Amino acid sequence: FPSHDRSNIDKFPFATNANSTTVGYLTQARYGPAGQSSTVSGYSSGGLFGSVNTIDKFPFASNANATDVGDLTVGRYSPAGQSSTVSGYSSGGYPPSTNTIDKFPFATDGNATDVGDLTAARYQVAGQSSTVSGYSSGGSPTIGVFNNTIDKFPFASNANATDAGLS
């Protein structure tokens, strides 16, 4: 693990090329969390140091520390993060490799619910979001084994992911 503090919340401007600055801290240091974003807040879910299940929230409008606003259904690190306009998602993760897709609301603070499964359990998954779907691509079911599947799940309903292709 890197030797620097793993609880920093850093920000950088999109309009210019500049270094990031620390503007706050997560509720606990961790490695490998997923990231989600609403229009007004950033979220960090899961992570490693005892398989964290924490969902942290921090505001975009001001420099502030994160607050613990809920829990994932199971503690895990290296999941993928996705965001719809109303919810955050955390899919996959380790240990053990999981296929769980968790969903938590942006409008209210609260725990995540298990809303579906990826096509295969894996961690170190990359997460992507369109306006209507979440995607989990790649990852590893176990150390040294790699997965090139792109899974797709709908934001409009709670459902399992489907195999959308290969990465």
PDB file of C-alpha atoms in Angstrom:
ATOM      1  CA  PHE A   1       0.000   0.000   0.000  1.00  0.00           C
ATOM      2  CA  PRO A   2       1.210   3.541  -0.614  1.00  0.00           C
ATOM      3  CA  SER A   3       2.651   5.278   2.415  1.00  0.00           C
ATOM      4  CA  HIS A   4       0.522   8.423   2.074  1.00  0.00           C
ATOM      5  CA  ASP A   5      -2.693   9.015   3.984  1.00  0.00           C
ATOM      6  CA  ARG A   6      -5.516   6.980   2.410  1.00  0.00           C
ATOM      7  CA  SER A   7      -8.284   9.128   3.867  1.00  0.00           C
ATOM      8  CA  ASN A   8      -7.674  12.348   1.880  1.00  0.00           C
ATOM      9  CA  ILE A   9     -10.426  13.929  -0.184  1.00  0.00           C
ATOM     10  CA  ASP A  10      -8.600  15.801  -2.949  1.00  0.00           C
ATOM     11  CA  LYS A  11     -10.076  18.055  -5.617  1.00  0.00           C
ATOM     12  CA  PHE A  12      -8.716  19.580  -8.808  1.00  0.00           C
ATOM     13  CA  PRO A  13     -10.210  22.006 -11.326  1.00  0.00           C
ATOM     14  CA  PHE A  14     -11.550  20.758 -14.664  1.00  0.00           C
ATOM     15  CA  ALA A  15     -11.075  24.156 -16.330  1.00  0.00           C
ATOM     16  CA  THR A  16      -7.283  24.328 -15.949  1.00  0.00           C
ATOM     17  CA  ASN A  17      -4.355  21.984 -15.548  1.00  0.00           C
ATOM     18  CA  ALA A  18      -3.449  22.124 -11.880  1.00  0.00           C
ATOM     19  CA  ASN A  19      -2.417  19.893  -9.006  1.00  0.00           C
ATOM     20  CA  SER A  20      -5.019  18.595  -6.597  1.00  0.00           C
ATOM     21  CA  THR A  21      -5.474  19.963  -3.098  1.00  0.00           C
ATOM     22  CA  THR A  22      -6.714  18.164   0.000  1.00  0.00           C
ATOM     23  CA  VAL A  23     -10.108  19.570   1.033  1.00  0.00           C
ATOM     24  CA  GLY A  24     -11.232  17.020   3.635  1.00  0.00           C
ATOM     25  CA  TYR A  25     -10.947  13.476   4.916  1.00  0.00           C
ATOM     26  CA  LEU A  26     -12.994  10.284   4.705  1.00  0.00           C
ATOM     27  CA  THR A  27     -14.326   8.868   7.978  1.00  0.00           C
ATOM     28  CA  GLN A  28     -11.590   6.222   7.893  1.00  0.00           C
ATOM     29  CA  ALA A  29      -8.509   5.471   5.824  1.00  0.00           C
ATOM     30  CA  ARG A  30      -9.016   2.748   3.257  1.00  0.00           C
ATOM     31  CA  TYR A  31      -7.639   1.206   0.091  1.00  0.00           C
ATOM     32  CA  GLY A  32      -9.691   0.369  -3.009  1.00  0.00           C
ATOM     33  CA  PRO A  33     -13.085   2.021  -2.426  1.00  0.00           C
ATOM     34  CA  ALA A  34     -15.634   2.662  -5.186  1.00  0.00           C
ATOM     35  CA  GLY A  35     -16.572   6.222  -6.116  1.00  0.00           C
ATOM     36  CA  GLN A  36     -20.007   7.611  -6.952  1.00  0.00           C
ATOM     37  CA  SER A  37     -21.309  11.137  -7.640  1.00  0.00           C
ATOM     38  CA  SER A  38     -24.631  12.926  -7.356  1.00  0.00           C
ATOM     39  CA  THR A  39     -24.993  16.476  -8.681  1.00  0.00           C
ATOM     40  CA  VAL A  40     -24.078  17.905  -5.257  1.00  0.00           C
ATOM     41  CA  SER A  41     -22.001  15.284  -3.434  1.00  0.00           C
ATOM     42  CA  GLY A  42     -19.253  12.734  -3.870  1.00  0.00           C
ATOM     43  CA  TYR A  43     -19.417   9.271  -2.320  1.00  0.00           C
ATOM     44  CA  SER A  44     -16.824   6.675  -1.366  1.00  0.00           C
ATOM     45  CA  SER A  45     -18.096   3.164  -0.648  1.00  0.00           C
ATOM     46  CA  GLY A  46     -16.309   0.115   0.667  1.00  0.00           C
ATOM     47  CA  GLY A  47     -12.561  -0.308   0.804  1.00  0.00           C
ATOM     48  CA  LEU A  48      -9.916  -2.348   2.580  1.00  0.00           C
ATOM     49  CA  PHE A  49      -8.889  -2.222   6.200  1.00  0.00           C
ATOM     50  CA  GLY A  50     -11.103  -4.940   7.545  1.00  0.00           C
ATOM     51  CA  SER A  51     -13.341  -5.000   4.443  1.00  0.00           C
ATOM     52  CA  VAL A  52     -15.086  -1.686   5.021  1.00  0.00           C
ATOM     53  CA  ASN A  53     -18.841  -1.489   4.366  1.00  0.00           C
ATOM     54  CA  THR A  54     -19.043   2.288   4.951  1.00  0.00           C
ATOM     55  CA  ILE A  55     -20.691   4.704   2.518  1.00  0.00           C
ATOM     56  CA  ASP A  56     -19.106   8.162   2.999  1.00  0.00           C
ATOM     57  CA  LYS A  57     -20.568  11.378   1.549  1.00  0.00           C
ATOM     58  CA  PHE A  58     -18.847  14.752   1.057  1.00  0.00           C
ATOM     59  CA  PRO A  59     -20.147  18.009  -0.458  1.00  0.00           C
ATOM     60  CA  PHE A  60     -18.895  19.498  -3.725  1.00  0.00           C
ATOM     61  CA  ALA A  61     -19.906  23.074  -2.760  1.00  0.00           C
ATOM     62  CA  SER A  62     -17.556  23.375   0.214  1.00  0.00           C
ATOM     63  CA  ASN A  63     -14.346  21.918   1.569  1.00  0.00           C
ATOM     64  CA  ALA A  64     -15.412  19.499   4.303  1.00  0.00           C
ATOM     65  CA  ASN A  65     -14.814  16.093   5.803  1.00  0.00           C
ATOM     66  CA  ALA A  66     -16.990  13.181   4.739  1.00  0.00           C
ATOM     67  CA  THR A  67     -19.792  11.834   6.900  1.00  0.00           C
ATOM     68  CA  ASP A  68     -20.789   8.185   7.228  1.00  0.00           C
ATOM     69  CA  VAL A  69     -24.278   8.021   5.677  1.00  0.00           C
ATOM     70  CA  GLY A  70     -24.857   4.266   5.418  1.00  0.00           C
ATOM     71  CA  ASP A  71     -23.470   0.801   4.838  1.00  0.00           C
ATOM     72  CA  LEU A  72     -23.067  -1.540   1.888  1.00  0.00           C
ATOM     73  CA  THR A  73     -24.748  -4.937   2.280  1.00  0.00           C
ATOM     74  CA  VAL A  74     -21.308  -6.513   2.749  1.00  0.00           C
ATOM     75  CA  GLY A  75     -17.861  -5.036   3.395  1.00  0.00           C
ATOM     76  CA  ARG A  76     -15.548  -5.279   0.408  1.00  0.00           C
ATOM     77  CA  TYR A  77     -12.729  -3.579  -1.488  1.00  0.00           C
ATOM     78  CA  SER A  78     -12.038  -2.985  -5.172  1.00  0.00           C
ATOM     79  CA  PRO A  79     -15.666  -2.885  -6.290  1.00  0.00           C
ATOM     80  CA  ALA A  80     -16.809  -0.803  -9.262  1.00  0.00           C
ATOM     81  CA  GLY A  81     -18.737   2.418  -8.707  1.00  0.00           C
ATOM     82  CA  GLN A  82     -21.611   3.616 -10.898  1.00  0.00           C
ATOM     83  CA  SER A  83     -24.007   6.569 -10.612  1.00  0.00           C
ATOM     84  CA  SER A  84     -27.489   7.231 -11.938  1.00  0.00           C
ATOM     85  CA  THR A  85     -29.188  10.588 -11.433  1.00  0.00           C
ATOM     86  CA  VAL A  86     -30.798   9.334  -8.197  1.00  0.00           C
ATOM     87  CA  SER A  87     -28.651   6.470  -6.837  1.00  0.00           C
ATOM     88  CA  GLY A  88     -25.130   5.205  -6.333  1.00  0.00           C
ATOM     89  CA  TYR A  89     -24.127   1.630  -7.127  1.00  0.00           C
ATOM     90  CA  SER A  90     -21.274  -0.569  -5.933  1.00  0.00           C
ATOM     91  CA  SER A  91     -20.751  -3.797  -7.902  1.00  0.00           C
ATOM     92  CA  GLY A  92     -18.411  -6.699  -7.328  1.00  0.00           C
ATOM     93  CA  GLY A  93     -15.534  -6.586  -4.862  1.00  0.00           C
ATOM     94  CA  TYR A  94     -13.456  -8.811  -2.583  1.00  0.00           C
ATOM     95  CA  PRO A  95     -13.165 -10.810  -0.196  1.00  0.00           C
ATOM     96  CA  PRO A  96     -14.373 -13.202  -1.214  1.00  0.00           C
ATOM     97  CA  SER A  97     -15.034 -12.242  -4.804  1.00  0.00           C
ATOM     98  CA  THR A  98     -18.654 -11.165  -4.960  1.00  0.00           C
ATOM     99  CA  ASN A  99     -21.156 -10.607  -7.740  1.00  0.00           C
ATOM    100  CA  THR A 100     -23.377  -8.308  -5.641  1.00  0.00           C
ATOM    101  CA  ILE A 101     -24.788  -5.074  -7.071  1.00  0.00           C
ATOM    102  CA  ASP A 102     -25.644  -2.699  -4.215  1.00  0.00           C
ATOM    103  CA  LYS A 103     -27.742   0.466  -4.640  1.00  0.00           C
ATOM    104  CA  PHE A 104     -28.055   3.454  -2.275  1.00  0.00           C
ATOM    105  CA  PRO A 105     -30.118   6.641  -2.632  1.00  0.00           C
ATOM    106  CA  PHE A 106     -28.670  10.126  -3.128  1.00  0.00           C
ATOM    107  CA  ALA A 107     -31.789  11.954  -1.858  1.00  0.00           C
ATOM    108  CA  THR A 108     -31.598  10.510   1.667  1.00  0.00           C
ATOM    109  CA  ASP A 109     -28.838   9.012   3.757  1.00  0.00           C
ATOM    110  CA  GLY A 110     -29.249   5.284   4.223  1.00  0.00           C
ATOM    111  CA  ASN A 111     -27.945   1.781   3.769  1.00  0.00           C
ATOM    112  CA  ALA A 112     -27.520   0.095   0.415  1.00  0.00           C
ATOM    113  CA  THR A 113     -29.743  -2.732  -0.754  1.00  0.00           C
ATOM    114  CA  ASP A 114     -28.736  -5.709  -2.887  1.00  0.00           C
ATOM    115  CA  VAL A 115     -30.545  -5.151  -6.199  1.00  0.00           C
ATOM    116  CA  GLY A 116     -28.933  -7.741  -8.467  1.00  0.00           C
ATOM    117  CA  ASP A 117     -25.898  -9.760  -9.437  1.00  0.00           C
ATOM    118  CA  LEU A 118     -23.073  -9.437 -11.951  1.00  0.00           C
ATOM    119  CA  THR A 119     -22.726 -12.363 -14.375  1.00  0.00           C
ATOM    120  CA  ALA A 120     -19.648 -13.514 -12.423  1.00  0.00           C
ATOM    121  CA  ALA A 121     -18.061 -12.709  -9.076  1.00  0.00           C
ATOM    122  CA  ARG A 122     -14.977 -10.495  -9.410  1.00  0.00           C
ATOM    123  CA  TYR A 123     -13.021  -7.612  -7.915  1.00  0.00           C
ATOM    124  CA  GLN A 124     -10.802  -4.821  -9.307  1.00  0.00           C
ATOM    125  CA  VAL A 125     -13.671  -4.099 -11.659  1.00  0.00           C
ATOM    126  CA  ALA A 126     -13.880  -0.842 -13.649  1.00  0.00           C
ATOM    127  CA  GLY A 127     -17.223   0.957 -13.368  1.00  0.00           C
ATOM    128  CA  GLN A 128     -18.916   3.097 -15.998  1.00  0.00           C
ATOM    129  CA  SER A 129     -22.296   4.842 -16.192  1.00  0.00           C
ATOM    130  CA  SER A 130     -24.538   5.911 -19.045  1.00  0.00           C
ATOM    131  CA  THR A 131     -27.747   7.843 -18.475  1.00  0.00           C
ATOM    132  CA  VAL A 132     -29.751   4.594 -18.247  1.00  0.00           C
ATOM    133  CA  SER A 133     -27.340   1.785 -17.281  1.00  0.00           C
ATOM    134  CA  GLY A 134     -24.388   0.845 -15.132  1.00  0.00           C
ATOM    135  CA  TYR A 135     -21.456  -1.134 -16.510  1.00  0.00           C
ATOM    136  CA  SER A 136     -18.820  -3.294 -14.799  1.00  0.00           C
ATOM    137  CA  SER A 137     -15.907  -4.257 -17.003  1.00  0.00           C
ATOM    138  CA  GLY A 138     -12.971  -6.564 -16.497  1.00  0.00           C
ATOM    139  CA  GLY A 139     -11.841  -7.615 -13.062  1.00  0.00           C
ATOM    140  CA  SER A 140     -10.518 -10.743 -11.478  1.00  0.00           C
ATOM    141  CA  PRO A 141     -12.378 -13.643  -9.823  1.00  0.00           C
ATOM    142  CA  THR A 142      -9.147 -14.775  -8.093  1.00  0.00           C
ATOM    143  CA  ILE A 143      -5.545 -13.638  -7.982  1.00  0.00           C
ATOM    144  CA  GLY A 144      -3.851 -14.202 -11.346  1.00  0.00           C
ATOM    145  CA  VAL A 145      -7.080 -14.879 -13.258  1.00  0.00           C
ATOM    146  CA  PHE A 146      -8.610 -12.108 -15.354  1.00  0.00           C
ATOM    147  CA  ASN A 147     -12.085 -11.509 -16.709  1.00  0.00           C
ATOM    148  CA  ASN A 148     -12.752  -9.519 -19.898  1.00  0.00           C
ATOM    149  CA  THR A 149     -16.558  -9.368 -19.604  1.00  0.00           C
ATOM    150  CA  ILE A 150     -18.524  -6.129 -19.788  1.00  0.00           C
ATOM    151  CA  ASP A 151     -21.662  -6.450 -17.652  1.00  0.00           C
ATOM    152  CA  LYS A 152     -24.617  -4.084 -18.033  1.00  0.00           C
ATOM    153  CA  PHE A 153     -27.449  -3.480 -15.537  1.00  0.00           C
ATOM    154  CA  PRO A 154     -30.421  -1.093 -15.740  1.00  0.00           C
ATOM    155  CA  PHE A 155     -30.877   1.930 -13.486  1.00  0.00           C
ATOM    156  CA  ALA A 156     -34.673   1.975 -14.006  1.00  0.00           C
ATOM    157  CA  SER A 157     -35.294  -1.371 -12.292  1.00  0.00           C
ATOM    158  CA  ASN A 158     -33.592  -3.738  -9.878  1.00  0.00           C
ATOM    159  CA  ALA A 159     -32.201  -6.547 -12.026  1.00  0.00           C
ATOM    160  CA  ASN A 160     -29.226  -8.803 -12.614  1.00  0.00           C
ATOM    161  CA  ALA A 161     -26.534  -7.710 -15.040  1.00  0.00           C
ATOM    162  CA  THR A 162     -26.327  -9.155 -18.530  1.00  0.00           C
ATOM    163  CA  ASP A 163     -23.180  -9.838 -20.538  1.00  0.00           C
ATOM    164  CA  ALA A 164     -22.881  -6.880 -22.926  1.00  0.00           C
ATOM    165  CA  GLY A 165     -19.625  -7.914 -24.567  1.00  0.00           C
ATOM    166  CA  LEU A 166     -15.883  -8.294 -24.068  1.00  0.00           C
ATOM    167  CA  SER A 167     -13.423  -5.601 -23.052  1.00  0.00           C
TER     168      SER A 167
END
